[in-house]
Coordinates of C-alpha atoms in Angstrom, one line a residue:
M1 CA 109.5 67.7 133.9
S2 CA 111.9 70.4 135.2
T3 CA 113.1 73.0 132.8
D4 CA 115.7 74.5 135.0
T5 CA 118.7 72.9 133.3
H6 CA 121.6 74.0 131.1
G7 CA 119.9 72.4 128.1
A8 CA 116.7 74.4 128.5
R9 CA 118.6 77.7 129.0
Q10 CA 120.8 77.0 126.0
H11 CA 117.7 76.7 123.8
D12 CA 115.8 79.6 125.2
G13 CA 112.1 79.7 124.4
L14 CA 111.5 76.1 123.4
F15 CA 110.6 75.1 126.9
E16 CA 108.4 78.0 127.9
A17 CA 104.7 77.4 128.5
L18 CA 102.0 78.7 126.1
A19 CA 98.3 78.8 125.8
I20 CA 96.6 78.4 122.4
G21 CA 93.0 79.2 122.8
R22 CA 91.9 77.3 125.9
M23 CA 94.7 74.7 125.4
A24 CA 97.6 75.0 127.8
L25 CA 100.9 73.7 126.5
R26 CA 103.9 72.9 128.8
N27 CA 106.4 74.0 126.0
R28 CA 106.7 75.1 122.4
L29 CA 107.4 71.7 120.9
A30 CA 104.8 69.8 118.9
V31 CA 104.8 66.6 117.0
A32 CA 103.9 67.2 113.3
P33 CA 101.1 65.3 111.7
M34 CA 102.5 62.3 109.8
T35 CA 100.6 59.7 107.9
R36 CA 101.3 56.2 109.3
V37 CA 98.6 54.0 107.6
S38 CA 98.3 51.8 110.7
A39 CA 94.7 51.8 111.6
T40 CA 92.4 48.8 111.1
D41 CA 90.8 48.1 107.7
S42 CA 87.6 49.8 109.2
G43 CA 89.5 53.0 110.1
C44 CA 89.8 52.4 113.9
A45 CA 92.8 53.5 115.9
T46 CA 94.7 50.7 117.6
G47 CA 96.6 49.9 120.8
R48 CA 99.8 50.2 118.7
M49 CA 98.8 53.7 117.7
A50 CA 98.1 54.6 121.3
R51 CA 101.6 53.5 122.3
Y52 CA 103.1 55.4 119.4
Y53 CA 101.4 58.7 120.2
G54 CA 101.8 58.2 124.0
A55 CA 105.6 57.9 123.5
F56 CA 105.8 61.4 122.2
A57 CA 104.1 62.7 125.3
E58 CA 106.3 60.7 127.6
G59 CA 109.3 62.0 125.7
G60 CA 108.4 65.6 126.7
F61 CA 106.5 67.1 123.7
G62 CA 103.9 69.6 124.7
L63 CA 101.6 69.0 121.8
V64 CA 100.9 66.0 119.6
I65 CA 99.0 66.5 116.3
T66 CA 97.7 63.3 114.8
E67 CA 98.1 62.1 111.3
G68 CA 95.3 63.2 108.9
I69 CA 92.1 61.6 109.9
Y70 CA 89.4 61.1 107.3
T71 CA 86.1 62.8 108.0
D72 CA 83.3 61.0 106.1
K73 CA 82.3 57.9 104.3
A74 CA 82.0 59.6 101.0
Y75 CA 85.2 60.7 99.3
S76 CA 87.5 61.9 102.1
Q77 CA 89.6 58.9 102.8
G78 CA 93.0 59.1 101.2
Y79 CA 94.9 55.9 102.1
W80 CA 94.3 52.3 103.0
N81 CA 94.4 51.9 106.8
Q82 CA 94.1 55.6 107.4
P83 CA 92.2 56.3 110.7
G84 CA 88.8 58.0 110.6
L85 CA 86.4 60.0 112.7
S86 CA 83.4 59.2 110.4
D87 CA 81.4 57.2 112.8
D88 CA 81.0 56.6 116.6
V89 CA 82.9 53.3 116.5
Q90 CA 86.0 55.1 115.1
R91 CA 85.4 57.9 117.7
D92 CA 85.5 55.5 120.6
A93 CA 88.7 53.9 119.3
W94 CA 90.5 57.2 119.6
A95 CA 89.9 57.3 123.4
T96 CA 92.8 55.0 124.1
V97 CA 95.1 57.4 122.1
T98 CA 93.9 60.6 123.8
D99 CA 94.2 58.9 127.2
A100 CA 97.8 57.8 126.4
V101 CA 98.9 61.3 125.4
H102 CA 97.2 62.9 128.5
T103 CA 98.8 60.3 130.8
G104 CA 102.2 61.5 129.3
G105 CA 101.4 65.1 130.2
A106 CA 100.8 66.5 126.7
R107 CA 97.9 67.8 124.7
V108 CA 96.6 66.1 121.6
V109 CA 94.9 67.6 118.5
A110 CA 93.1 65.7 115.8
Q111 CA 94.0 66.7 112.3
L112 CA 90.9 66.5 110.1
M113 CA 91.6 65.7 106.4
H114 CA 89.8 65.3 103.1
A115 CA 92.1 63.8 100.5
G116 CA 90.0 64.9 97.4
A117 CA 91.8 64.2 94.2
L118 CA 94.8 62.7 95.9
S119 CA 92.9 59.8 97.3
Q120 CA 94.6 56.5 96.6
G121 CA 92.7 54.2 98.9
N122 CA 89.0 54.5 99.7
P123 CA 86.7 51.5 100.4
Y124 CA 83.6 53.6 100.5
R125 CA 83.4 55.1 96.9
D126 CA 84.9 54.4 93.5
G127 CA 86.8 57.2 91.8
T128 CA 87.9 60.5 93.3
V129 CA 86.5 64.1 93.4
G130 CA 88.1 67.5 93.5
P131 CA 87.3 71.1 92.5
S132 CA 87.8 70.4 88.8
A133 CA 88.6 67.4 86.5
V134 CA 92.3 67.9 86.5
R135 CA 94.7 65.0 87.0
P136 CA 97.0 65.6 89.9
K137 CA 100.7 65.9 89.2
G138 CA 103.1 63.1 90.1
Q139 CA 102.6 59.5 91.0
Q140 CA 100.7 57.8 93.9
M141 CA 102.9 57.2 96.9
T142 CA 104.0 53.6 97.1
F143 CA 104.9 53.8 100.8
Y144 CA 101.3 54.5 101.4
R145 CA 100.2 51.6 99.3
G146 CA 99.5 53.5 96.1
Q147 CA 100.6 52.8 92.5
G148 CA 100.7 54.6 89.2
D149 CA 99.2 57.9 88.1
Y150 CA 96.5 59.6 90.1
P151 CA 93.1 59.2 88.4
V152 CA 91.4 62.2 86.9
P153 CA 88.9 63.4 89.6
R154 CA 85.3 64.3 89.0
A155 CA 84.4 67.9 89.6
M156 CA 82.4 68.2 92.9
S157 CA 78.8 69.3 92.8
D158 CA 77.4 71.9 95.2
A159 CA 75.8 69.1 97.1
E160 CA 79.1 67.2 97.4
I161 CA 80.9 70.3 98.6
S162 CA 78.2 70.7 101.3
E163 CA 78.6 67.0 102.2
A164 CA 82.3 67.5 102.7
I165 CA 81.8 70.6 104.9
D166 CA 79.4 68.6 107.0
G167 CA 81.9 65.8 107.3
F168 CA 84.5 68.2 108.8
A169 CA 82.0 69.5 111.3
D170 CA 80.7 66.1 112.3
A171 CA 84.3 64.7 112.7
A172 CA 85.3 67.7 114.8
L173 CA 82.5 67.0 117.2
R174 CA 83.4 63.3 117.4
A175 CA 87.1 64.4 118.1
K176 CA 85.8 66.5 121.0
Q177 CA 83.8 63.6 122.3
A178 CA 86.8 61.3 122.0
G179 CA 88.9 63.4 124.4
F180 CA 91.0 65.5 122.0
D181 CA 92.0 68.9 123.2
G182 CA 91.6 70.5 119.7
V183 CA 91.2 69.9 116.0
E184 CA 93.4 71.1 113.1
I185 CA 91.7 71.6 109.7
H186 CA 94.1 70.2 107.1
G187 CA 94.2 72.9 104.4
A188 CA 97.7 72.1 103.2
N189 CA 99.8 69.7 101.2
G190 CA 97.6 69.4 98.1
Y191 CA 94.6 67.8 99.8
L192 CA 91.0 68.9 99.1
L193 CA 91.0 72.3 100.7
D194 CA 94.4 73.1 99.2
Q195 CA 93.1 71.9 95.8
F196 CA 90.4 74.5 96.0
L197 CA 92.9 77.2 96.9
T198 CA 95.3 76.3 94.1
E199 CA 94.8 78.0 90.8
G200 CA 96.1 75.0 88.8
T201 CA 93.7 72.5 90.2
N202 CA 90.7 74.8 90.7
L203 CA 89.3 75.9 87.3
R204 CA 85.7 76.4 88.6
G205 CA 83.6 79.4 87.4
D206 CA 81.3 79.4 90.4
R207 CA 81.5 80.9 93.9
H208 CA 84.3 78.4 94.8
G209 CA 86.6 79.4 91.9
G210 CA 88.3 82.4 90.4
D211 CA 90.3 84.9 92.4
V212 CA 92.0 84.1 95.7
E213 CA 89.1 85.1 97.8
R214 CA 86.7 82.7 96.0
R215 CA 89.3 79.9 96.1
L216 CA 89.5 80.4 99.8
R217 CA 85.8 80.1 100.2
L218 CA 85.8 76.4 101.0
I219 CA 88.4 76.9 103.8
V220 CA 86.3 79.7 105.2
E221 CA 83.1 77.6 105.1
V222 CA 84.8 74.6 106.7
A223 CA 86.3 76.7 109.5
R224 CA 83.0 78.3 110.4
A225 CA 81.1 75.0 110.3
V226 CA 83.7 73.4 112.6
R227 CA 83.5 76.3 115.0
T228 CA 79.7 76.1 115.1
A229 CA 79.9 72.4 115.8
L230 CA 82.4 72.7 118.6
G231 CA 81.3 76.0 120.3
P232 CA 83.6 78.9 121.4
E233 CA 85.8 77.1 124.0
F234 CA 87.4 74.3 121.9
T235 CA 90.7 74.9 120.2
V236 CA 90.6 75.0 116.4
G237 CA 93.7 75.4 114.1
L238 CA 94.3 75.3 110.4
R239 CA 97.3 73.9 108.5
I240 CA 98.4 75.7 105.3
S241 CA 101.3 75.3 102.8
Q242 CA 102.5 76.2 99.4
G243 CA 104.1 72.8 98.5
K244 CA 102.1 69.6 98.1
V245 CA 102.8 65.9 98.6
N246 CA 102.7 65.6 94.8
D247 CA 104.3 69.0 93.9
F248 CA 106.9 69.9 96.5
T249 CA 108.1 73.1 94.6
H250 CA 104.7 74.8 94.2
K251 CA 104.6 78.5 95.2
W252 CA 101.8 80.9 95.4
R253 CA 101.7 82.8 92.1
D254 CA 101.8 86.3 93.5
G255 CA 104.3 85.8 96.2
E256 CA 104.1 87.9 99.4
S257 CA 101.1 89.8 98.2
E258 CA 99.1 86.6 97.8
A259 CA 100.4 85.4 101.1
A260 CA 99.2 88.6 102.8
L261 CA 95.7 88.1 101.2
I262 CA 95.5 84.5 102.4
F263 CA 96.7 85.1 105.9
K264 CA 94.5 88.3 106.4
A265 CA 91.5 86.2 105.3
L266 CA 92.5 83.5 107.9
A267 CA 92.7 86.2 110.5
T268 CA 88.9 86.7 110.1
L269 CA 88.1 83.1 110.8
P270 CA 87.1 81.6 114.2
I271 CA 90.4 79.7 114.6
D272 CA 93.0 79.8 117.3
Y273 CA 96.3 79.1 115.4
V274 CA 97.8 78.7 111.9
H275 CA 100.2 75.8 111.2
T276 CA 102.5 76.6 108.3
T277 CA 104.7 74.0 106.6
E278 CA 107.6 74.4 104.2
F279 CA 110.5 72.2 103.4
E280 CA 112.9 74.5 105.4
A281 CA 110.7 76.6 107.6
W282 CA 113.3 79.3 108.4
K283 CA 114.0 80.3 104.8
S284 CA 112.3 83.0 102.8
A285 CA 108.9 81.7 101.4
F286 CA 109.6 83.4 98.0
G287 CA 113.4 83.5 97.5
Q288 CA 113.8 86.7 99.5
G289 CA 112.0 88.3 102.4
A290 CA 110.2 86.6 105.2
S291 CA 109.5 83.0 105.9
L292 CA 106.0 81.6 105.5
A293 CA 105.7 81.3 109.3
A294 CA 106.7 85.0 109.7
L295 CA 104.2 86.1 107.1
A296 CA 101.5 84.2 108.8
R297 CA 102.4 85.7 112.2
R298 CA 102.5 89.2 110.6
H299 CA 99.2 89.1 108.7
A300 CA 97.0 86.6 110.7
G301 CA 97.8 87.9 114.1
I302 CA 97.2 84.6 115.9
P303 CA 99.7 82.0 117.2
V304 CA 101.7 80.3 114.5
I305 CA 103.1 76.7 114.5
A306 CA 106.0 76.3 112.1
N307 CA 107.0 73.1 110.5
G308 CA 109.9 72.2 108.2
S309 CA 113.3 70.7 108.9
L310 CA 113.5 72.1 112.4
N311 CA 115.2 69.1 113.9
D312 CA 118.2 71.1 115.0
P313 CA 117.5 72.5 118.5
E314 CA 119.3 75.8 117.8
R315 CA 117.5 76.4 114.6
A316 CA 114.1 75.6 116.2
A317 CA 114.9 77.9 119.2
S318 CA 116.0 80.7 116.7
L319 CA 112.6 80.6 114.9
I320 CA 110.8 81.0 118.3
G321 CA 113.3 83.6 119.5
S322 CA 113.2 85.7 116.4
G323 CA 109.4 85.9 116.7
Q324 CA 108.7 84.0 113.5
A325 CA 106.6 81.4 115.2
D326 CA 105.1 80.5 118.6
V327 CA 105.5 76.7 118.4
V328 CA 107.7 74.5 116.2
S329 CA 106.5 71.0 115.0
L330 CA 108.8 68.2 114.3
G331 CA 108.3 65.3 111.9
R332 CA 111.6 63.4 111.1
G333 CA 113.1 64.5 114.5
A334 CA 110.2 63.1 116.4
L335 CA 110.2 59.9 114.5
T336 CA 113.9 59.5 115.2
H337 CA 113.6 60.4 118.8
P338 CA 110.1 60.3 120.4
D339 CA 111.9 61.8 123.5
W340 CA 113.5 64.6 121.5
P341 CA 112.6 67.3 124.1
A342 CA 114.0 65.2 126.9
R343 CA 117.2 64.7 125.0
V344 CA 117.6 68.4 124.3
L345 CA 117.0 69.2 128.0
R346 CA 119.8 66.9 129.1
G347 CA 122.2 67.6 126.2
A348 CA 122.0 64.1 124.7
P349 CA 123.1 63.5 121.1
L350 CA 120.5 63.5 118.3
D351 CA 120.8 60.9 115.5
E352 CA 120.1 61.5 111.8
F353 CA 116.7 60.4 110.5
D354 CA 116.6 56.8 109.1
R355 CA 114.5 56.8 106.0
E356 CA 114.2 53.0 106.2
I357 CA 111.5 53.3 108.8
L358 CA 109.3 54.5 105.9
S359 CA 110.1 51.7 103.5
P360 CA 108.6 49.8 102.0
I361 CA 105.4 50.9 103.8
A362 CA 105.4 53.9 106.2
D363 CA 103.5 52.1 108.9
L364 CA 104.2 51.4 112.5
A365 CA 104.8 47.7 112.0
N366 CA 107.7 48.5 109.6
A367 CA 109.1 51.1 111.9
E368 CA 109.1 48.6 114.8
R369 CA 110.8 45.9 112.6
R370 CA 113.5 48.5 111.7
Q371 CA 114.1 49.4 115.3
V372 CA 114.5 45.7 116.2
Q373 CA 117.0 45.2 113.3
T374 CA 119.0 48.2 114.3
T375 CA 119.1 47.0 117.9
H376 CA 120.3 43.6 116.9
A377 CA 123.0 45.1 114.6
L378 CA 124.4 47.0 117.6
L379 CA 124.6 44.0 119.9

């Protein structure tokens, strides 16, 4: 795709090439991980998923990050019809997805996720686990086939923590075998690794609980295990946030000082990028001062992908141009227009996000039905 156009010059920086680790990207635009609950009952990716992910590559995105993929057949699965990388059959099913994205000229990263206490659909085990026996805030998400309160999780044993770490490492290796260009460890949004980091959900008195350094220990152990499994050449990232899917307004208790501790700790890990997510990525993380992305870039010293309401091209370009982030990832903008980069290049209009594609179930079948209905309404 040529970038020598008025649209590219107008949004300076978005269409510059970049390397993250050994992964070469054609531009600074990524598709954010978005749960789509459209795998088979056994957790296998489908042809419909391959077409879905391939469309983003054909539309000009440089990087596609998958929805959260569960990592083991113990307690990691979070949603019914969530895809997995917990066995070789699931691994082989992802090959059609990675092939589709590569055919479109983009790179693809597998996001590895353990739901922990937020699991609301797991055929492998009864009940849920987390760092401590604390009921999660909020209600299960109906558009991901959940209902009612979250159950109170059982506090994980040392053996179960080790099992979860091994699950991340094993799934990472399967991702590499399936043709992915990298993996992203999901340490954000209230799932297991974030549950260990968060003081309200981690009440442990052992080596995995207490101050920030000990609450970060599971993230550290997972990152090191994943790197050991993959070797030094494969790209590894980590997603981190303050807010959670069940607690959007959560903030780190000690503000910028805690953010500095967290990002400096991440700087010591064998990872290639940090992926921050906030509701509005360009705003101060704590009411005044720097954004979360800018704090990550300042203290971690590695490439930063920023996510959060960056669907306006000028706002996305500003975040790159101001040095707050190296890449921006789009969720709602990408769902609205899988060809968002191509549209920006040619100066085409961008529509508002239609929330109906996530209702009643946020799966690909419902999105396709909505697109057909919209098309008929316009005829």
